[in-house]
Amino acid sequence: MKDTAIQVKGLQKSYKQLHVLKGVDLEVEKGSIFALLGSNGAGKTTIVKILTTLLKQDSGTATVNGFDVAAKPDNVRQSISLTGQFAAVDEILTGRENLIMIAKLRYLKNPRQVADDLLNRFGLTDAADRRVSTYSGGMRRRLDIAMSLIGKPQLIFLDEPTTGLDPEARIEVWKVVKELANKGTTVFLTTQYLDEAEQLADRIAILHEGKIIANGTLSDLKKLFPPAKVEYVEKQPSLEEIFLAIIGKKEEQ
Amino acid sequence: MEMIKKHFFSDMSIMLGRSMRHIFRSMDTIITVTIMPIAFMLLFVYVFGGAIQTGTDNYVNYLLPGILLIAITSGIAYTAYRLFMDMQRGIFERFHSMPIARSAALWGHVLTSLVSNAISFVVIILVALIMGFRSSAGVLSWLAVAGILALFTLALTWIAAIAGLSAKSVDGASAFSYPILFLPFISSAFVPTETMPSAVRAFAENQPVTSIVEAIRSLLAGQPVGNDIWVALAWCLGILIVAYLFAMRAYKRKAA
Ligand SMILES: Nc1ncnc2c1ncn2[C@@H]1O[C@H](COP(=O)(O)OP(=O)(O)OP(=O)(O)O)[C@@H](O)[C@H]1O
Ligand SMILES: [Mg+2]
């Protein structure tokens, strides 16, 4: 068996009466890109928060890099980085100051250099000394992701990294994610966009009504697709069709 | 774990640097915590002062302790506000998912409140000197004054932390400070309590601000402080401990 970066078993979580996670199982291989797909309110952010030690589960276990998230949160935090659903940047500081602050908090030797490199890599050099409150949504998101790369964490969580971005900015983010994976970083991302999962992910899991209802590579998922309909042109099902078909099937049962 | 413990103070100083920047970049914070108390001082000395009988010939001396407390009470709403915004905007989630001391982010805000108040105290005292404030207090008395002011700041800052951590809206986060803002006005900060109607007087004489004002006033005048300083310390420490415990509970609840 290959190395696992994340292992989740029987994860359950309720907010008061609302039973959001009803026994989630999943596994993420080291160095891979894993996409968690689900509609609004499915519980994607809830899973990310549990895995990043921000929230405690009600039952079930989750291990990240071999450490139990509930029992060893400090060890988990050492090896992860989170880009939450809503940009976690300091609006009053400049882009450069944001990066330097995180680099200092990660005890890197040369915070200014780290900040310069990232500003350059994310095309933010010109805006580096402007307050983040003047940034566009795309710039903010780029800065947010750049902040998460500081200190080269082994595992990065990206919660809907491209929501609200224009197509160009989305492609830029995709490029960054692919680069990360090429360098061996494990990426756990959530998305509502099926094409994003299709583009990026080695494995895709679909979260629906509190459970993972499908999990596999794109071609695995394609096999779940019902036999081709009679059509004039034979065509590959898109992930969107697969998604809707699987959800439809579950709801019929 | 050891590494994380060791970093608590440096983490906290990074957080302090961050929120001090916030303060220096928002004009209204500076105006509220420094310029407004000075404006009150000018108003009371040069407009109302002539009509106010305090039994002292130097009204600036009489007024200064209350003005310093007004600087504290008007600044704490900003602490609550900044804390609330941090919770809201997700930057706390980033900090909490990083290997840094868990409460460093919260302590950063508390220290910021202390440091920014210290700066405004200095400015206010300088202005008071220009307006004729004179003190015969020695170094020890000044240290005692600084200590009381720091304790009162901490006590109110932890109350602000409770508000900032548990509020559901921005307005809620600062609403708690309105009753506190009135405390210096219903105390012996501006006029002696003897002239007040008996109900108001009873309140004024038994609320924390009066004992703190009296203690600081005696210390600055080089007079014996009597019981006031112990009452003042008891108030400050009592509020500080209770507020700290509640704030920490609210913080733990929010930060899983
Ligand atoms: N703190 C909370 N208190 C109460 N309910 C919550 C809380 N956080 C989330 N929920 C609810 O739990 C459900 C799952 O939320 P979650 O944020 O995990 O979904 P999501 O899949 O990330 O959705 P989205 O795509 O909109 O981001 C939603 O119905 C949400 O309203
Ligand atoms: Mg979400």
XYZ file of C-alpha atoms and ligand atoms in Angstrom:
541
model
C 0.000 0.000 0.000
C 1.134 3.521 -0.769
C 1.692 6.152 1.925
C -1.475 7.816 3.085
C -1.524 11.499 3.958
C -5.085 11.597 5.226
C -7.239 8.832 6.584
C -10.790 9.432 7.693
C -13.055 6.770 9.177
C -16.684 7.026 10.200
C -16.515 10.790 10.699
C -19.698 12.290 12.142
C -20.544 15.867 12.976
C -23.733 17.673 13.910
C -24.440 21.335 14.499
C -27.206 21.171 17.115
C -29.935 19.099 15.392
C -28.406 19.414 11.942
C -26.604 16.153 11.188
C -24.076 17.284 8.587
C -21.594 14.404 8.406
C -23.097 10.957 8.810
C -20.087 8.698 8.656
C -17.510 9.922 6.159
C -14.720 7.592 5.046
C -11.919 8.675 2.802
C -8.247 8.265 2.179
C -5.777 10.555 0.451
C -2.490 9.306 -0.906
C 0.691 11.292 -0.272
C 1.645 13.566 -3.122
C -1.722 13.357 -4.851
C -4.415 15.905 -5.559
C -7.695 14.945 -3.950
C -10.900 16.754 -4.800
C -13.928 16.710 -2.540
C -16.981 17.542 -4.530
C -20.329 18.571 -3.110
C -23.103 21.074 -3.469
C -23.712 24.026 -1.131
C -24.102 22.940 2.448
C -22.948 19.384 1.797
C -20.369 19.664 4.570
C -17.133 20.196 2.641
C -15.963 23.049 4.827
C -16.917 21.064 7.913
C -14.601 18.227 6.819
C -11.789 20.680 6.054
C -12.181 22.316 9.474
C -12.010 18.985 11.249
C -8.920 17.945 9.298
C -7.195 21.257 10.000
C -7.903 21.027 13.770
C -10.328 23.954 13.803
C -13.335 21.850 14.723
C -13.787 18.658 16.721
C -15.754 15.784 15.285
C -18.507 14.075 17.275
C -17.286 10.599 16.416
C -15.049 8.726 14.027
C -11.340 9.227 13.514
C -9.219 11.351 11.255
C -5.463 11.156 10.889
C -3.319 13.636 8.995
C 0.283 12.690 8.249
C -0.081 9.875 10.737
C -1.288 12.087 13.585
C -4.774 11.944 15.015
C -6.357 15.372 14.566
C -8.153 15.259 17.910
C -5.325 13.796 19.989
C -2.281 15.424 18.366
C -3.454 18.716 16.885
C -0.069 20.391 17.373
C 1.687 17.766 15.288
C -0.972 18.038 12.603
C -0.538 21.815 12.441
C 3.191 21.387 11.889
C 2.665 19.747 8.535
C -0.389 21.422 7.054
C -1.514 24.707 5.663
C -5.036 25.959 5.137
C -6.547 28.281 2.579
C -10.060 28.644 3.879
C -13.181 29.249 1.870
C -13.102 32.974 2.581
C -9.804 34.733 2.049
C -7.947 34.834 5.376
C -5.786 37.851 4.691
C -5.245 40.962 6.750
C -6.973 43.775 4.881
C -5.215 46.587 6.685
C -1.712 45.292 6.064
C -0.086 45.353 2.648
C 0.397 42.195 0.619
C 4.069 42.131 1.517
C 3.380 42.620 5.224
C 0.902 39.751 5.187
C 3.496 37.409 3.711
C 6.245 38.575 6.048
C 3.969 38.100 9.048
C 3.270 34.472 8.139
C 6.927 33.827 7.341
C 7.871 35.143 10.782
C 5.207 33.037 12.448
C 6.707 30.036 10.680
C 10.186 31.015 11.883
C 11.769 31.167 8.469
C 15.242 32.643 8.271
C 14.629 35.219 5.620
C 11.029 36.488 5.745
C 11.607 39.401 3.338
C 13.156 37.163 0.705
C 10.350 34.613 1.058
C 7.799 37.405 0.619
C 9.568 38.821 -2.438
C 9.737 35.432 -4.120
C 6.059 34.729 -3.563
C 4.971 38.194 -4.661
C 6.883 37.642 -7.834
C 5.535 34.163 -8.404
C 1.936 35.266 -7.914
C 2.193 38.436 -9.985
C 1.666 40.692 -6.986
C 4.942 42.597 -7.052
C 3.365 45.813 -8.325
C 0.683 45.707 -5.644
C 3.026 44.509 -2.904
C 3.002 47.718 -0.899
C -0.662 48.506 -1.239
C -3.118 47.654 1.473
C -4.975 44.428 0.760
C -8.306 46.253 1.119
C -7.558 47.760 -2.313
C -6.992 44.353 -3.961
C -9.418 42.708 -6.368
C -10.982 39.377 -5.445
C -8.516 37.490 -7.616
C -5.487 39.259 -6.142
C -6.745 38.582 -2.644
C -7.178 34.904 -3.437
C -3.696 34.715 -4.913
C -2.231 36.346 -1.830
C -4.248 33.983 0.347
C -2.830 30.953 -1.450
C 0.671 32.448 -1.415
C 0.399 32.812 2.377
C -0.462 29.138 2.608
C 2.632 28.085 0.682
C 5.019 29.743 3.128
C 7.152 27.230 4.956
C 6.563 24.532 2.328
C 3.950 22.485 4.202
C 3.620 18.853 3.155
C -0.132 19.052 2.876
C -2.263 21.914 1.677
C -6.002 22.314 2.132
C -7.763 24.541 -0.348
C -11.436 25.137 0.380
C -13.084 26.253 -2.853
C -9.970 28.013 -4.080
C -11.448 29.350 -7.295
C -14.945 30.368 -6.264
C -15.549 33.919 -7.402
C -12.514 34.080 -9.682
C -12.638 34.949 -13.368
C -11.594 32.224 -15.835
C -8.086 33.601 -16.200
C -7.476 33.738 -12.448
C -8.909 30.233 -12.129
C -6.436 28.875 -14.627
C -3.621 30.578 -12.706
C -4.723 28.902 -9.493
C -4.931 25.563 -11.287
C -1.380 26.047 -12.495
C -0.178 26.657 -8.944
C -1.981 23.573 -7.665
C -0.439 21.406 -10.376
C 3.028 22.773 -9.626
C 2.579 21.991 -5.955
C 1.616 18.414 -6.685
C 4.540 18.025 -9.067
C 6.853 18.989 -6.244
C 5.338 16.330 -4.008
C 2.912 18.363 -1.933
C -0.373 16.663 -1.144
C -3.346 18.826 -2.067
C -6.816 18.420 -0.588
C -9.246 20.671 -2.357
C -12.968 21.143 -2.238
C -14.969 22.471 -5.092
C -18.430 22.812 -6.512
C -17.036 22.935 -10.018
C -16.947 19.581 -11.650
C -14.572 20.710 -14.372
C -12.119 21.834 -11.703
C -12.061 18.376 -10.163
C -11.817 16.878 -13.620
C -8.880 19.145 -14.502
C -6.844 18.768 -11.359
C -7.635 15.767 -9.255
C -6.031 12.349 -9.166
C -8.966 11.145 -7.120
C -12.405 12.584 -6.674
C -14.881 11.963 -3.879
C -18.471 13.102 -3.952
C -20.025 14.156 -0.667
C -23.776 13.986 -0.626
C -26.182 13.992 2.303
C -23.443 13.442 4.823
C -21.679 10.539 3.139
C -19.159 9.895 0.434
C -21.316 8.398 -2.284
C -18.594 7.926 -4.870
C -14.820 7.871 -4.676
C -12.237 7.084 -7.299
C -10.317 8.324 -10.284
C -12.120 10.110 -13.032
C -12.257 6.925 -15.080
C -13.572 4.955 -12.078
C -16.364 7.464 -11.777
C -17.037 7.265 -15.476
C -17.663 3.552 -15.111
C -20.443 4.334 -12.646
C -22.164 6.255 -15.327
C -25.161 4.380 -16.656
C -24.680 2.782 -20.088
C -24.577 5.218 -22.927
C -27.865 6.621 -24.015
C -28.865 6.269 -27.605
C -27.351 9.290 -29.185
C -26.369 10.186 -32.696
C -22.816 11.045 -31.748
C -21.055 8.871 -29.263
C -19.758 11.102 -26.524
C -17.790 10.790 -23.317
C -19.876 11.673 -20.270
C -18.648 14.784 -18.540
C -18.154 14.706 -14.820
C -21.179 16.911 -14.471
C -23.360 14.248 -16.016
C -21.786 11.597 -13.839
C -22.392 13.709 -10.759
C -26.024 14.327 -11.544
C -26.559 10.699 -12.480
C -25.084 9.388 -9.240
C -27.028 11.801 -7.103
C -30.177 10.991 -9.031
C -29.629 7.266 -8.514
C -29.156 7.707 -4.766
C -32.264 9.741 -4.443
C -34.364 7.168 -6.247
C -33.365 4.454 -3.791
C 4.990 20.890 21.838
C 8.158 22.279 23.472
C 8.920 24.280 20.386
C 5.419 25.766 20.434
C 5.683 26.762 24.090
C 9.011 28.429 23.531
C 7.563 30.553 20.768
C 4.684 32.003 22.748
C 6.309 35.367 23.371
C 7.694 35.843 19.900
C 4.369 34.780 18.367
C 2.656 37.272 20.595
C 5.015 40.072 19.644
C 4.347 39.405 15.947
C 0.626 39.648 16.711
C 1.245 42.826 18.682
C 3.118 44.358 15.750
C 0.233 43.451 13.511
C -2.513 45.069 15.528
C -0.423 48.131 16.400
C -0.228 48.676 12.631
C -4.007 48.454 12.545
C -4.231 51.192 15.152
C -1.768 53.528 13.498
C -3.535 53.085 10.170
C -6.992 53.967 11.407
C -7.379 57.646 12.189
C -10.627 57.232 14.100
C -8.969 54.946 16.642
C -6.263 57.515 17.291
C -8.818 60.314 17.512
C -11.026 58.402 19.915
C -8.358 57.193 22.261
C -6.195 60.323 22.374
C -7.733 63.398 20.859
C -11.215 62.996 22.321
C -10.047 62.803 25.952
C -7.877 65.850 25.300
C -10.885 67.662 23.865
C -12.841 66.786 27.015
C -10.011 68.135 29.116
C -9.960 71.413 27.176
C -13.730 71.671 27.383
C -13.915 71.062 31.105
C -11.001 73.277 31.980
C -11.707 76.257 29.725
C -15.502 76.121 29.354
C -17.066 74.506 32.429
C -14.100 74.822 34.727
C -14.840 78.360 35.876
C -18.214 77.277 37.230
C -17.094 74.030 38.812
C -16.199 74.139 42.506
C -13.844 71.324 43.425
C -12.118 72.915 46.341
C -8.776 72.884 44.522
C -7.189 75.840 42.827
C -5.828 73.741 39.969
C -8.728 72.140 38.107
C -6.385 70.398 35.587
C -4.854 68.495 38.488
C -8.328 67.512 39.635
C -9.436 66.474 36.159
C -6.469 64.532 34.809
C -7.163 61.137 36.459
C -10.695 61.067 35.043
C -9.451 62.070 31.600
C -6.968 59.188 31.625
C -9.787 56.791 32.475
C -11.904 58.220 29.662
C -9.074 57.404 27.294
C -9.304 53.775 28.456
C -13.076 53.477 28.355
C -13.348 55.012 24.902
C -10.628 52.776 23.461
C -11.926 49.363 24.487
C -14.740 49.303 21.928
C -12.014 49.196 19.292
C -10.429 46.163 20.886
C -13.772 44.388 20.734
C -14.219 45.527 17.154
C -10.790 44.357 15.993
C -11.227 41.016 17.694
C -14.660 40.561 16.155
C -13.338 41.365 12.683
C -10.518 38.865 13.085
C -12.981 36.141 14.010
C -15.256 37.132 11.172
C -12.681 37.446 8.428
C -11.104 34.060 8.931
C -7.614 35.303 9.769
C -7.958 33.643 13.190
C -8.677 30.369 11.431
C -5.454 30.713 9.536
C -3.538 31.384 12.757
C -5.254 28.516 14.538
C -4.397 26.056 11.809
C -0.728 27.062 12.087
C 1.751 25.711 14.606
C 1.689 28.807 16.772
C 0.748 29.283 20.399
C -3.006 28.944 20.600
C -3.801 32.101 22.526
C -1.076 34.296 21.017
C -3.595 35.876 18.652
C -5.873 36.861 21.531
C -3.038 38.090 23.736
C -1.777 40.146 20.817
C -4.982 42.182 20.959
C -4.791 42.540 24.725
C -1.203 43.771 24.624
C -2.063 46.143 21.813
C -4.693 47.707 24.018
C -2.129 48.148 26.797
C 0.533 49.639 24.547
C -1.796 51.984 22.688
C -3.280 53.217 25.962
C 0.190 53.810 27.345
C 0.977 55.953 24.322
C -2.174 58.003 24.695
C -1.541 58.455 28.452
C 1.812 60.021 27.651
C 0.296 62.366 25.068
C -2.554 63.360 27.396
C -0.192 64.019 30.306
C 2.023 66.175 28.093
C -0.970 68.258 27.051
C -2.068 68.503 30.691
C 1.387 69.803 31.615
C 1.026 72.534 29.030
C -2.390 73.355 30.503
C -0.916 73.801 33.956
C -0.952 70.294 35.456
C 1.646 70.015 38.211
C 2.484 67.007 40.342
C 4.615 66.543 43.396
C 4.527 62.766 43.055
C 7.757 60.802 43.325
C 8.853 57.893 41.158
C 7.099 55.315 43.332
C 3.807 57.179 43.160
C 4.080 57.466 39.387
C 4.768 53.744 39.181
C 1.713 53.098 41.313
C -0.358 55.291 38.988
C 0.984 53.413 35.962
C 0.163 50.115 37.655
C -3.428 51.097 38.433
C -3.950 52.402 34.909
C -2.506 49.198 33.445
C -4.736 47.046 35.643
C -7.857 49.027 34.762
C -6.940 48.825 31.065
C -6.463 45.070 31.318
C -9.731 44.601 33.198
C -11.731 46.523 30.600
C -9.819 44.934 27.724
C -10.830 41.467 28.872
C -14.433 42.633 29.062
C -13.988 43.880 25.510
C -12.586 40.477 24.584
C -15.737 38.755 25.826
C -17.819 41.106 23.705
C -15.627 40.747 20.633
C -15.542 36.969 20.880
C -19.213 36.358 21.494
C -20.903 39.130 19.493
C -23.042 38.209 16.503
C -22.613 41.560 14.746
C -20.218 44.501 14.605
C -22.670 46.690 16.500
C -23.062 44.049 19.178
C -19.302 43.914 19.584
C -19.094 47.575 20.566
C -22.492 48.071 22.251
C -21.168 46.726 25.559
C -18.934 49.765 25.924
C -21.732 52.363 26.095
C -22.583 51.862 29.779
C -18.869 51.760 30.592
C -18.375 55.076 28.767
C -20.715 56.732 31.245
C -18.937 55.525 34.366
C -16.354 58.339 34.515
C -19.132 60.930 34.184
C -21.072 59.532 37.131
C -18.080 59.558 39.426
C -15.861 62.066 41.177
C -13.827 62.497 37.987
C -15.208 65.948 37.116
C -16.985 67.184 40.202
C -16.971 66.092 43.838
C -19.757 63.625 44.612
C -21.061 65.721 47.544
C -23.152 67.907 45.250
C -24.973 64.986 43.606
C -28.519 63.873 44.550
C -28.320 61.053 47.071
C -29.160 58.146 44.743
C -26.654 59.272 42.124
C -24.141 59.981 44.824
C -24.532 56.498 46.292
C -23.889 55.014 42.878
C -20.990 57.350 42.133
C -19.232 56.639 45.394
C -19.521 52.898 45.102
C -18.552 52.272 41.510
C -14.973 51.426 40.514
C -14.114 54.648 38.688
C -14.464 56.879 41.742
C -12.052 54.869 43.880
C -9.582 54.645 41.000
C -9.840 58.379 40.304
C -9.409 59.228 44.005
C -6.421 56.912 44.350
C -4.673 58.352 41.280
C -5.522 61.906 42.328
C -3.998 61.426 45.780
C -0.913 59.725 44.345
C -0.323 62.542 41.865
C -0.844 65.161 44.563
C 1.655 63.421 46.816
C -1.007 62.891 49.464
C -1.695 59.729 51.460
C -3.997 57.478 49.436
C -5.828 55.871 52.335
C -8.294 53.112 51.521
C -9.024 54.198 47.979
C -6.061 52.419 46.495
C -7.086 49.071 48.002
C -10.665 49.481 46.877
C -9.391 50.461 43.429
C -7.053 47.467 43.253
C -9.782 45.108 44.423
C -12.147 46.377 41.724
C -9.527 46.127 38.990
C -8.308 42.680 39.968
C -11.827 41.371 40.541
C -13.076 42.542 37.145
C -9.859 41.408 35.498
C -10.037 37.847 36.802
C -13.744 37.322 36.151
C -13.562 38.880 32.678
C -10.432 36.885 31.817
C -12.094 33.600 32.746
C -15.205 34.356 30.710
C -13.175 35.603 27.754
C -11.011 32.474 27.753
C -14.116 30.320 27.871
C -15.602 32.183 24.914
C -12.282 31.864 23.078
C -11.992 28.127 23.638
C -15.558 27.654 22.473
C -14.905 29.591 19.274
C -11.532 28.050 18.578
C -12.744 24.450 18.990
N -21.167 26.839 12.958
C -22.283 26.303 12.421
N -23.427 26.264 13.125
C -24.547 25.731 12.605
N -24.633 25.198 11.377
C -23.533 25.201 10.621
C -22.303 25.753 11.095
N -21.366 25.627 10.130
C -21.999 25.015 9.093
N -23.282 24.751 9.378
C -24.251 24.082 8.497
O -23.714 22.809 8.165
C -23.958 22.506 6.813
C -22.659 22.194 6.120
O -21.872 23.360 6.077
P -20.495 23.446 5.327
O -20.020 24.840 5.468
O -19.605 22.362 5.799
O -20.924 23.154 3.826
P -20.110 23.310 2.490
O -20.185 22.014 1.782
O -18.762 23.851 2.759
O -20.991 24.378 1.705
P -20.549 25.544 0.705
O -20.368 24.925 -0.623
O -21.720 26.471 0.712
O -19.319 26.164 1.253
C -24.717 23.688 6.234
O -26.088 23.380 6.226
C -24.429 24.809 7.193
O -25.520 25.687 7.253
Mg -17.773 25.509 2.311
